[in-house]
Structure formats: structure tokens, C-alpha cells
């Protein structure tokens, strides 16, 4: 479990109460049935912004609340428990990190306040094709024009602008700032199985007025991607804990052969094993958050270790939860099935467990 100070605990409890009222799991069903242009409920995002959620991790000098990355991790964990759909991950975490680590001082001063307040929403376009790779291949810059395709862009159709990774004519890494009303930019919004909005982005000779560029941009982009991955792990950790608690509660209520099925040793052993694996993953995630707060310059090993472990346990727990709920586990009336669907999407975002195990081994020299 996360070790929080008094202020961080108060923040977590406040967010948990807010989400329980404004964004229970039932809210995801209502959102899922809407057109894909609606990425989140506006009233929910307004409420989160009033609580200062987008600015939780940022320092007071930047205009944030100064709760640190552990505080933000605790907040994101609670969103995983209720399957809350919001631009916290795409904008308040990932896009903020890209601006902070890749932008010039003038760009940071101009762009960061809007992201901290939540008045502006941005999304980062990284992936190309069906498999995750952090390095651009087909997205190219020619002068100040940009062409290429991006896939699985979170909240793409609802953002104010996109941060698009690309390579220039000299194969140097750069990032284009592309407002959604830019000529030549096409976004096809859709809902995946988890009920969230994602976009397939096509760019055809798009004129770009603002670039994040320089020798340190690629390193900064990797840092931002690692930070977003760690925060996604926090959401996945929250979903895993909720799955475990709901399944234990169900086993204590459901009767078969006139006894509670929670008394069956076979089921107890399976959940005990899952609990141990979950605590191991949680320790890895908390260690990664601490590394962020300590200002460690390299987070890649922390991010990959956490994503591999949490990805494995979330998938395992979602399978176990559905099976232990019996045939009802896969019906739409049961919340468990929604957690399973979210687990499958989360495992693909920013690279699956296999990708991160390979990345971790490579970073360690294997």
C-alpha cells in the first residue's frame, strides 16, 4: 500500500468521496452508450478541476498544489476503483509532462497554466499502428509541415490540441503542437471495449506553427512517457484492488451446497496468491512514485517494472473475478465485466507486459 502523509490522505479521501458520488461505475455505462465525441462528462471534469486535481502533483512555484507524485498517484488509484473516465491521464499527466520536460521556458509559461487549471485539455499522440513503439516511424516533418498517422490517442477528439511526436528530415526527434481545427488534421473517434474515447489521427501536410524541438527533447519525451506509464499503473492498481475486494465480498455472500463458497479452500488459495502478487506490484508502483518525487533522472526501469507487474496481476485478477462470479461475471449487469474490459485496454496502453519485460531486460543489459 502507499504510505501517505496527512495531507495526501485527506486528498485521497476527498477524491474518493467525490468519485463515489459523481463517477460510480454506473456512470461509465451511461458514457459508453453516448456518441464517441463525448469523451467524459463535462460536469465531472469541472468538479475535478474545482478540487484542483490537474494541479495536484505540480509544485506551488508552478501554480500547483504541491502534493507530489505520490499524492497524484493516490488520486489516480481512486479513479481506477470507479473506472472514472476523464482527461487526467491524457492531459493533466502526460501532456503536462511533455510540456514541462520538452518545452522551452516560454512554451512552458504559455502552455502549462491552462493544463494545470484544466481549462485546456491536450493529448499526446505517440503510437503508430497496432503495436506500441515509442519511436516515430512514419510521422515525418518536412520544413514546417507534418504528415503521418497515429493510433490509440486518448481523448483525441475532445482535446484542444495534440502533441504529436515525429522525426524531421535529419531523423531528429521533435514534437508538433497541433490544434484540432488545423487544416489537414483528421481524427476518427471511437470507443473501445473499455467505453473510453480514443482517436485514430491522420495528418496530411499539416502546417505546424509551434514545435517542441532541441537536443534534449527526445530524452524529455521518454521521461514524460515514463511518468504517464507509472500513473497508468496507479489506475491499474486501483482497479486491481477493487476487483479483489469485490470478489472477496461476493465469495462471502454466495452460497453453494448450502455453504458460503468463500469457505472453499481452492478459491481461498487462488485469491491468496493473487493478493501476494498484487502487493508485489503495489510495492513496485509506490517505489516508482517515490523515485519521481526524489527527482531521479532515469525512470525507465521503474516504469517498465511496474507496468509489467501490474499488467500481469490486473489481467489475472480480472480473469479470476469473472470466473469466481460464475456466468454472471460476463453479463453487462455485473460491474466485474467492465473491469475486465478496462484491464485489456490498459495492458495495451504505453506497451503491454511483454513489451516492458523486454525493455527492462534491455535496460539491464540482457
GROMACS .gro file of C-alpha atoms in nm:
model
  366
    1UNK     CA    1   0.000   0.000   0.000
    2UNK     CA    2   0.103   0.362  -0.046
    3UNK     CA    3   0.248   0.540   0.256
    4UNK     CA    4   0.082   0.883   0.258
    5UNK     CA    5   0.123   1.186   0.480
    6UNK     CA    6  -0.176   1.354   0.641
    7UNK     CA    7  -0.232   1.597   0.354
    8UNK     CA    8  -0.212   1.322   0.092
    9UNK     CA    9  -0.456   1.106   0.287
   10UNK     CA   10  -0.702   1.395   0.306
   11UNK     CA   11  -0.666   1.445  -0.068
   12UNK     CA   12  -0.725   1.076  -0.137
   13UNK     CA   13  -1.032   1.064   0.086
   14UNK     CA   14  -1.176   1.380  -0.070
   15UNK     CA   15  -1.131   1.243  -0.421
   16UNK     CA   16  -1.271   0.904  -0.321
   17UNK     CA   17  -1.586   1.067  -0.179
   18UNK     CA   18  -1.625   1.284  -0.488
   19UNK     CA   19  -1.587   0.992  -0.729
   20UNK     CA   20  -1.827   0.775  -0.531
   21UNK     CA   21  -2.095   1.039  -0.578
   22UNK     CA   22  -2.015   1.179  -0.921
   23UNK     CA   23  -1.846   0.892  -1.104
   24UNK     CA   24  -1.956   0.548  -0.982
   25UNK     CA   25  -1.905   0.254  -1.215
   26UNK     CA   26  -2.263   0.305  -1.340
   27UNK     CA   27  -2.154   0.636  -1.492
   28UNK     CA   28  -1.924   0.451  -1.730
   29UNK     CA   29  -2.220   0.258  -1.870
   30UNK     CA   30  -2.402   0.585  -1.938
   31UNK     CA   31  -2.094   0.733  -2.106
   32UNK     CA   32  -2.034   0.419  -2.309
   33UNK     CA   33  -2.378   0.447  -2.466
   34UNK     CA   34  -2.315   0.803  -2.583
   35UNK     CA   35  -2.163   0.905  -2.916
   36UNK     CA   36  -1.780   0.879  -2.915
   37UNK     CA   37  -1.748   1.256  -2.941
   38UNK     CA   38  -1.831   1.271  -2.568
   39UNK     CA   39  -1.506   1.161  -2.401
   40UNK     CA   40  -1.612   1.243  -2.045
   41UNK     CA   41  -1.894   1.414  -1.858
   42UNK     CA   42  -1.823   1.790  -1.853
   43UNK     CA   43  -1.968   1.829  -1.502
   44UNK     CA   44  -1.733   1.558  -1.373
   45UNK     CA   45  -1.427   1.726  -1.521
   46UNK     CA   46  -1.539   2.064  -1.385
   47UNK     CA   47  -1.573   1.912  -1.040
   48UNK     CA   48  -1.228   1.755  -1.056
   49UNK     CA   49  -1.080   2.086  -1.169
   50UNK     CA   50  -1.252   2.269  -0.881
   51UNK     CA   51  -1.082   2.023  -0.646
   52UNK     CA   52  -0.751   2.104  -0.814
   53UNK     CA   53  -0.695   1.753  -0.948
   54UNK     CA   54  -0.494   1.855  -1.261
   55UNK     CA   55  -0.251   2.053  -1.042
   56UNK     CA   56  -0.203   1.802  -0.759
   57UNK     CA   57   0.149   1.688  -0.847
   58UNK     CA   58   0.293   2.021  -0.961
   59UNK     CA   59   0.492   2.242  -0.730
   60UNK     CA   60   0.347   2.558  -0.581
   61UNK     CA   61   0.607   2.755  -0.778
   62UNK     CA   62   0.445   2.629  -1.099
   63UNK     CA   63   0.099   2.712  -0.971
   64UNK     CA   64   0.023   2.360  -0.848
   65UNK     CA   65  -0.087   2.222  -0.512
   66UNK     CA   66   0.244   2.057  -0.421
   67UNK     CA   67   0.114   1.713  -0.316
   68UNK     CA   68   0.387   1.546  -0.519
   69UNK     CA   69   0.373   1.245  -0.745
   70UNK     CA   70   0.272   1.017  -0.457
   71UNK     CA   71  -0.028   1.242  -0.399
   72UNK     CA   72  -0.121   1.226  -0.767
   73UNK     CA   73  -0.070   0.850  -0.765
   74UNK     CA   74  -0.313   0.815  -0.475
   75UNK     CA   75  -0.567   1.025  -0.666
   76UNK     CA   76  -0.530   0.823  -0.987
   77UNK     CA   77  -0.561   0.498  -0.791
   78UNK     CA   78  -0.907   0.609  -0.677
   79UNK     CA   79  -1.013   0.675  -1.038
   80UNK     CA   80  -0.919   0.314  -1.114
   81UNK     CA   81  -1.156   0.191  -0.845
   82UNK     CA   82  -1.456   0.356  -1.011
   83UNK     CA   83  -1.339   0.329  -1.375
   84UNK     CA   84  -1.366   0.709  -1.394
   85UNK     CA   85  -1.332   0.848  -1.747
   86UNK     CA   86  -1.159   1.186  -1.752
   87UNK     CA   87  -0.860   1.357  -1.919
   88UNK     CA   88  -0.648   1.324  -1.604
   89UNK     CA   89  -0.408   1.075  -1.762
   90UNK     CA   90  -0.403   1.215  -2.114
   91UNK     CA   91  -0.385   1.585  -2.027
   92UNK     CA   92  -0.312   1.652  -1.660
   93UNK     CA   93  -0.034   1.394  -1.651
   94UNK     CA   94   0.102   1.303  -1.993
   95UNK     CA   95   0.058   1.632  -2.180
   96UNK     CA   96   0.173   1.832  -1.878
   97UNK     CA   97   0.486   1.619  -1.853
   98UNK     CA   98   0.564   1.665  -2.224
   99UNK     CA   99   0.532   2.044  -2.197
  100UNK     CA  100   0.735   2.051  -1.877
  101UNK     CA  101   1.021   1.831  -1.999
  102UNK     CA  102   1.031   1.921  -2.369
  103UNK     CA  103   0.913   2.281  -2.395
  104UNK     CA  104   1.120   2.598  -2.386
  105UNK     CA  105   1.075   2.830  -2.088
  106UNK     CA  106   0.844   3.047  -2.299
  107UNK     CA  107   0.636   2.748  -2.407
  108UNK     CA  108   0.609   2.621  -2.051
  109UNK     CA  109   0.498   2.963  -1.930
  110UNK     CA  110   0.238   2.987  -2.204
  111UNK     CA  111   0.101   2.630  -2.208
  112UNK     CA  112   0.134   2.489  -1.855
  113UNK     CA  113  -0.114   2.716  -1.667
  114UNK     CA  114  -0.406   2.609  -1.885
  115UNK     CA  115  -0.326   2.243  -1.830
  116UNK     CA  116  -0.288   2.295  -1.454
  117UNK     CA  117  -0.626   2.463  -1.425
  118UNK     CA  118  -0.797   2.218  -1.658
  119UNK     CA  119  -0.923   2.499  -1.879
  120UNK     CA  120  -0.714   2.350  -2.159
  121UNK     CA  121  -0.706   1.981  -2.248
  122UNK     CA  122  -0.428   1.827  -2.457
  123UNK     CA  123  -0.342   1.474  -2.562
  124UNK     CA  124  -0.015   1.316  -2.672
  125UNK     CA  125  -0.004   1.119  -2.998
  126UNK     CA  126   0.267   0.854  -2.970
  127UNK     CA  127   0.165   0.519  -3.113
  128UNK     CA  128   0.170   0.427  -3.479
  129UNK     CA  129  -0.003   0.112  -3.594
  130UNK     CA  130  -0.147  -0.163  -3.378
  131UNK     CA  131   0.161  -0.224  -3.161
  132UNK     CA  132   0.319   0.025  -2.925
  133UNK     CA  133   0.656   0.171  -3.017
  134UNK     CA  134   0.773   0.497  -2.858
  135UNK     CA  135   0.991   0.599  -3.154
  136UNK     CA  136   0.811   0.753  -3.455
  137UNK     CA  137   0.846   0.575  -3.787
  138UNK     CA  138   0.601   0.713  -4.041
  139UNK     CA  139   0.523   1.055  -3.890
  140UNK     CA  140   0.757   1.298  -4.062
  141UNK     CA  141   0.834   1.668  -4.056
  142UNK     CA  142   0.926   1.844  -4.379
  143UNK     CA  143   1.004   2.206  -4.308
  144UNK     CA  144   0.706   2.317  -4.103
  145UNK     CA  145   0.463   2.062  -4.242
  146UNK     CA  146   0.377   1.731  -4.081
  147UNK     CA  147   0.242   1.409  -4.231
  148UNK     CA  148   0.171   1.069  -4.080
  149UNK     CA  149  -0.073   0.861  -3.881
  150UNK     CA  150  -0.116   0.797  -3.509
  151UNK     CA  151  -0.335   0.543  -3.335
  152UNK     CA  152  -0.484   0.485  -2.991
  153UNK     CA  153  -0.466   0.853  -2.896
  154UNK     CA  154  -0.654   0.901  -2.569
  155UNK     CA  155  -0.933   1.161  -2.576
  156UNK     CA  156  -0.808   1.281  -2.913
  157UNK     CA  157  -1.140   1.414  -3.038
  158UNK     CA  158  -1.211   1.613  -2.722
  159UNK     CA  159  -0.872   1.780  -2.673
  160UNK     CA  160  -0.790   2.140  -2.759
  161UNK     CA  161  -0.462   2.041  -2.920
  162UNK     CA  162  -0.243   1.738  -2.980
  163UNK     CA  163   0.126   1.691  -2.907
  164UNK     CA  164   0.247   1.475  -3.195
  165UNK     CA  165   0.586   1.302  -3.192
  166UNK     CA  166   0.772   1.295  -3.524
  167UNK     CA  167   1.111   1.278  -3.694
  168UNK     CA  168   1.244   1.559  -3.913
  169UNK     CA  169   1.437   1.525  -4.238
  170UNK     CA  170   1.759   1.461  -4.043
  171UNK     CA  171   1.586   1.193  -3.829
  172UNK     CA  172   1.592   1.422  -3.528
  173UNK     CA  173   1.311   1.382  -3.277
  174UNK     CA  174   1.059   1.667  -3.247
  175UNK     CA  175   0.706   1.731  -3.124
  176UNK     CA  176   0.440   1.926  -3.310
  177UNK     CA  177   0.171   2.127  -3.132
  178UNK     CA  178  -0.139   2.077  -3.348
  179UNK     CA  179  -0.472   2.243  -3.260
  180UNK     CA  180  -0.774   2.032  -3.351
  181UNK     CA  181  -0.905   2.285  -3.604
  182UNK     CA  182  -0.584   2.269  -3.813
  183UNK     CA  183  -0.632   2.202  -4.183
  184UNK     CA  184  -0.514   1.858  -4.288
  185UNK     CA  185  -0.577   1.701  -3.944
  186UNK     CA  186  -0.840   1.427  -3.937
  187UNK     CA  187  -0.949   1.244  -3.624
  188UNK     CA  188  -1.170   0.937  -3.625
  189UNK     CA  189  -1.305   0.898  -3.271
  190UNK     CA  190  -1.426   0.564  -3.143
  191UNK     CA  191  -1.499   0.381  -2.823
  192UNK     CA  192  -1.301   0.071  -2.743
  193UNK     CA  193  -1.421  -0.211  -2.521
  194UNK     CA  194  -1.347  -0.010  -2.205
  195UNK     CA  195  -1.602   0.257  -2.304
  196UNK     CA  196  -1.341   0.534  -2.336
  197UNK     CA  197  -1.279   0.757  -2.635
  198UNK     CA  198  -0.969   0.705  -2.848
  199UNK     CA  199  -0.875   0.856  -3.179
  200UNK     CA  200  -0.707   0.747  -3.500
  201UNK     CA  201  -0.523   1.056  -3.618
  202UNK     CA  202  -0.427   1.129  -3.979
  203UNK     CA  203  -0.204   1.424  -4.069
  204UNK     CA  204  -0.164   1.526  -4.432
  205UNK     CA  205   0.072   1.815  -4.499
  206UNK     CA  206  -0.039   1.988  -4.180
  207UNK     CA  207   0.111   2.334  -4.135
  208UNK     CA  208   0.255   2.349  -3.783
  209UNK     CA  209   0.322   2.685  -3.621
  210UNK     CA  210   0.474   2.558  -3.296
  211UNK     CA  211   0.731   2.285  -3.235
  212UNK     CA  212   0.899   2.144  -2.928
  213UNK     CA  213   1.249   2.081  -3.052
  214UNK     CA  214   1.610   2.063  -2.944
  215UNK     CA  215   1.876   1.817  -2.837
  216UNK     CA  216   1.703   1.727  -2.510
  217UNK     CA  217   1.350   1.680  -2.649
  218UNK     CA  218   1.374   1.305  -2.711
  219UNK     CA  219   1.509   1.242  -2.363
  220UNK     CA  220   1.237   1.465  -2.216
  221UNK     CA  221   0.970   1.285  -2.415
  222UNK     CA  222   1.089   0.950  -2.281
  223UNK     CA  223   1.076   1.091  -1.929
  224UNK     CA  224   0.721   1.215  -1.984
  225UNK     CA  225   0.615   0.878  -2.124
  226UNK     CA  226   0.763   0.701  -1.822
  227UNK     CA  227   0.575   0.933  -1.586
  228UNK     CA  228   0.248   0.870  -1.769
  229UNK     CA  229   0.314   0.494  -1.762
  230UNK     CA  230   0.369   0.499  -1.387
  231UNK     CA  231   0.045   0.691  -1.334
  232UNK     CA  232  -0.142   0.446  -1.557
  233UNK     CA  233  -0.002   0.176  -1.329
  234UNK     CA  234  -0.165   0.357  -1.036
  235UNK     CA  235  -0.502   0.343  -1.210
  236UNK     CA  236  -0.449  -0.026  -1.287
  237UNK     CA  237  -0.352  -0.086  -0.925
  238UNK     CA  238  -0.677   0.077  -0.810
  239UNK     CA  239  -0.879  -0.139  -1.047
  240UNK     CA  240  -0.696  -0.448  -0.921
  241UNK     CA  241  -0.770  -0.369  -0.558
  242UNK     CA  242  -1.135  -0.306  -0.636
  243UNK     CA  243  -1.158  -0.635  -0.824
  244UNK     CA  244  -1.006  -0.825  -0.533
  245UNK     CA  245  -1.231  -0.662  -0.272
  246UNK     CA  246  -1.547  -0.713  -0.478
  247UNK     CA  247  -1.460  -1.077  -0.540
  248UNK     CA  248  -1.387  -1.148  -0.174
  249UNK     CA  249  -1.719  -0.985  -0.078
  250UNK     CA  250  -1.903  -1.196  -0.336
  251UNK     CA  251  -1.744  -1.519  -0.211
  252UNK     CA  252  -1.858  -1.432   0.142
  253UNK     CA  253  -2.218  -1.391   0.023
  254UNK     CA  254  -2.269  -1.655  -0.249
  255UNK     CA  255  -2.386  -1.996  -0.130
  256UNK     CA  256  -2.346  -2.330  -0.300
  257UNK     CA  257  -2.436  -2.666  -0.145
  258UNK     CA  258  -2.573  -2.465   0.150
  259UNK     CA  259  -2.232  -2.314   0.236
  260UNK     CA  260  -2.056  -1.990   0.151
  261UNK     CA  261  -1.827  -2.052  -0.145
  262UNK     CA  262  -1.565  -1.839   0.028
  263UNK     CA  263  -1.506  -2.135   0.259
  264UNK     CA  264  -1.376  -2.347  -0.029
  265UNK     CA  265  -1.001  -2.380   0.014
  266UNK     CA  266  -0.935  -2.391  -0.359
  267UNK     CA  267  -1.084  -2.043  -0.402
  268UNK     CA  268  -0.910  -1.913  -0.090
  269UNK     CA  269  -0.572  -2.028  -0.221
  270UNK     CA  270  -0.627  -1.867  -0.560
  271UNK     CA  271  -0.718  -1.532  -0.409
  272UNK     CA  272  -0.435  -1.551  -0.154
  273UNK     CA  273  -0.189  -1.599  -0.440
  274UNK     CA  274  -0.341  -1.307  -0.627
  275UNK     CA  275  -0.319  -1.090  -0.314
  276UNK     CA  276   0.053  -1.162  -0.279
  277UNK     CA  277   0.117  -1.078  -0.643
  278UNK     CA  278  -0.088  -0.760  -0.608
  279UNK     CA  279   0.116  -0.643  -0.308
  280UNK     CA  280   0.438  -0.705  -0.500
  281UNK     CA  281   0.308  -0.494  -0.789
  282UNK     CA  282   0.189  -0.224  -0.549
  283UNK     CA  283   0.535  -0.201  -0.392
  284UNK     CA  284   0.687  -0.155  -0.737
  285UNK     CA  285   0.441   0.123  -0.823
  286UNK     CA  286   0.498   0.304  -0.493
  287UNK     CA  287   0.874   0.279  -0.541
  288UNK     CA  288   0.835   0.435  -0.886
  289UNK     CA  289   0.632   0.724  -0.742
  290UNK     CA  290   0.898   0.782  -0.478
  291UNK     CA  291   1.164   0.788  -0.748
  292UNK     CA  292   0.968   1.059  -0.927
  293UNK     CA  293   0.935   1.267  -0.612
  294UNK     CA  294   1.306   1.226  -0.537
  295UNK     CA  295   1.384   1.367  -0.881
  296UNK     CA  296   1.561   1.060  -1.017
  297UNK     CA  297   1.670   1.145  -1.370
  298UNK     CA  298   1.602   0.800  -1.518
  299UNK     CA  299   1.262   0.640  -1.460
  300UNK     CA  300   1.256   0.386  -1.741
  301UNK     CA  301   1.341   0.082  -1.527
  302UNK     CA  302   1.086   0.184  -1.263
  303UNK     CA  303   0.816   0.237  -1.527
  304UNK     CA  304   0.876  -0.089  -1.711
  305UNK     CA  305   0.898  -0.298  -1.395
  306UNK     CA  306   0.575  -0.150  -1.259
  307UNK     CA  307   0.385  -0.182  -1.588
  308UNK     CA  308   0.488  -0.545  -1.638
  309UNK     CA  309   0.391  -0.647  -1.285
  310UNK     CA  310   0.066  -0.451  -1.267
  311UNK     CA  311  -0.034  -0.555  -1.617
  312UNK     CA  312   0.006  -0.920  -1.526
  313UNK     CA  313  -0.185  -0.902  -1.198
  314UNK     CA  314  -0.470  -0.690  -1.335
  315UNK     CA  315  -0.525  -0.933  -1.619
  316UNK     CA  316  -0.502  -1.230  -1.380
  317UNK     CA  317  -0.735  -1.078  -1.122
  318UNK     CA  318  -0.991  -0.975  -1.382
  319UNK     CA  319  -0.993  -1.333  -1.514
  320UNK     CA  320  -1.028  -1.477  -1.164
  321UNK     CA  321  -1.300  -1.230  -1.068
  322UNK     CA  322  -1.511  -1.313  -1.373
  323UNK     CA  323  -1.468  -1.686  -1.319
  324UNK     CA  324  -1.549  -1.673  -0.948
  325UNK     CA  325  -1.863  -1.474  -1.021
  326UNK     CA  326  -1.971  -1.757  -1.247
  327UNK     CA  327  -2.168  -1.697  -1.564
  328UNK     CA  328  -2.296  -1.365  -1.428
  329UNK     CA  329  -1.943  -1.226  -1.437
  330UNK     CA  330  -1.958  -1.164  -1.809
  331UNK     CA  331  -2.305  -1.007  -1.816
  332UNK     CA  332  -2.338  -0.633  -1.865
  333UNK     CA  333  -2.534  -0.600  -1.542
  334UNK     CA  334  -2.229  -0.701  -1.340
  335UNK     CA  335  -1.955  -0.443  -1.290
  336UNK     CA  336  -1.685  -0.710  -1.295
  337UNK     CA  337  -1.704  -0.740  -1.673
  338UNK     CA  338  -1.636  -0.368  -1.711
  339UNK     CA  339  -1.318  -0.401  -1.506
  340UNK     CA  340  -1.207  -0.691  -1.726
  341UNK     CA  341  -1.258  -0.482  -2.040
  342UNK     CA  342  -1.066  -0.190  -1.892
  343UNK     CA  343  -0.782  -0.426  -1.797
  344UNK     CA  344  -0.741  -0.538  -2.156
  345UNK     CA  345  -0.717  -0.182  -2.284
  346UNK     CA  346  -0.481  -0.068  -2.007
  347UNK     CA  347  -0.246  -0.356  -2.087
  348UNK     CA  348  -0.205  -0.219  -2.441
  349UNK     CA  349  -0.165   0.148  -2.349
  350UNK     CA  350   0.203   0.254  -2.342
  351UNK     CA  351   0.309  -0.105  -2.412
  352UNK     CA  352   0.194  -0.438  -2.275
  353UNK     CA  353   0.366  -0.655  -2.014
  354UNK     CA  354   0.575  -0.839  -2.273
  355UNK     CA  355   0.699  -0.508  -2.417
  356UNK     CA  356   0.802  -0.382  -2.075
  357UNK     CA  357   0.969  -0.705  -1.965
  358UNK     CA  358   1.179  -0.689  -2.280
  359UNK     CA  359   1.250  -0.320  -2.224
  360UNK     CA  360   1.351  -0.379  -1.862
  361UNK     CA  361   1.585  -0.661  -1.966
  362UNK     CA  362   1.740  -0.441  -2.235
  363UNK     CA  363   1.794  -0.156  -1.988
  364UNK     CA  364   1.966  -0.404  -1.754
  365UNK     CA  365   2.199  -0.515  -2.032
  366UNK     CA  366   2.047  -0.852  -2.117
   0.00000   0.00000   0.00000
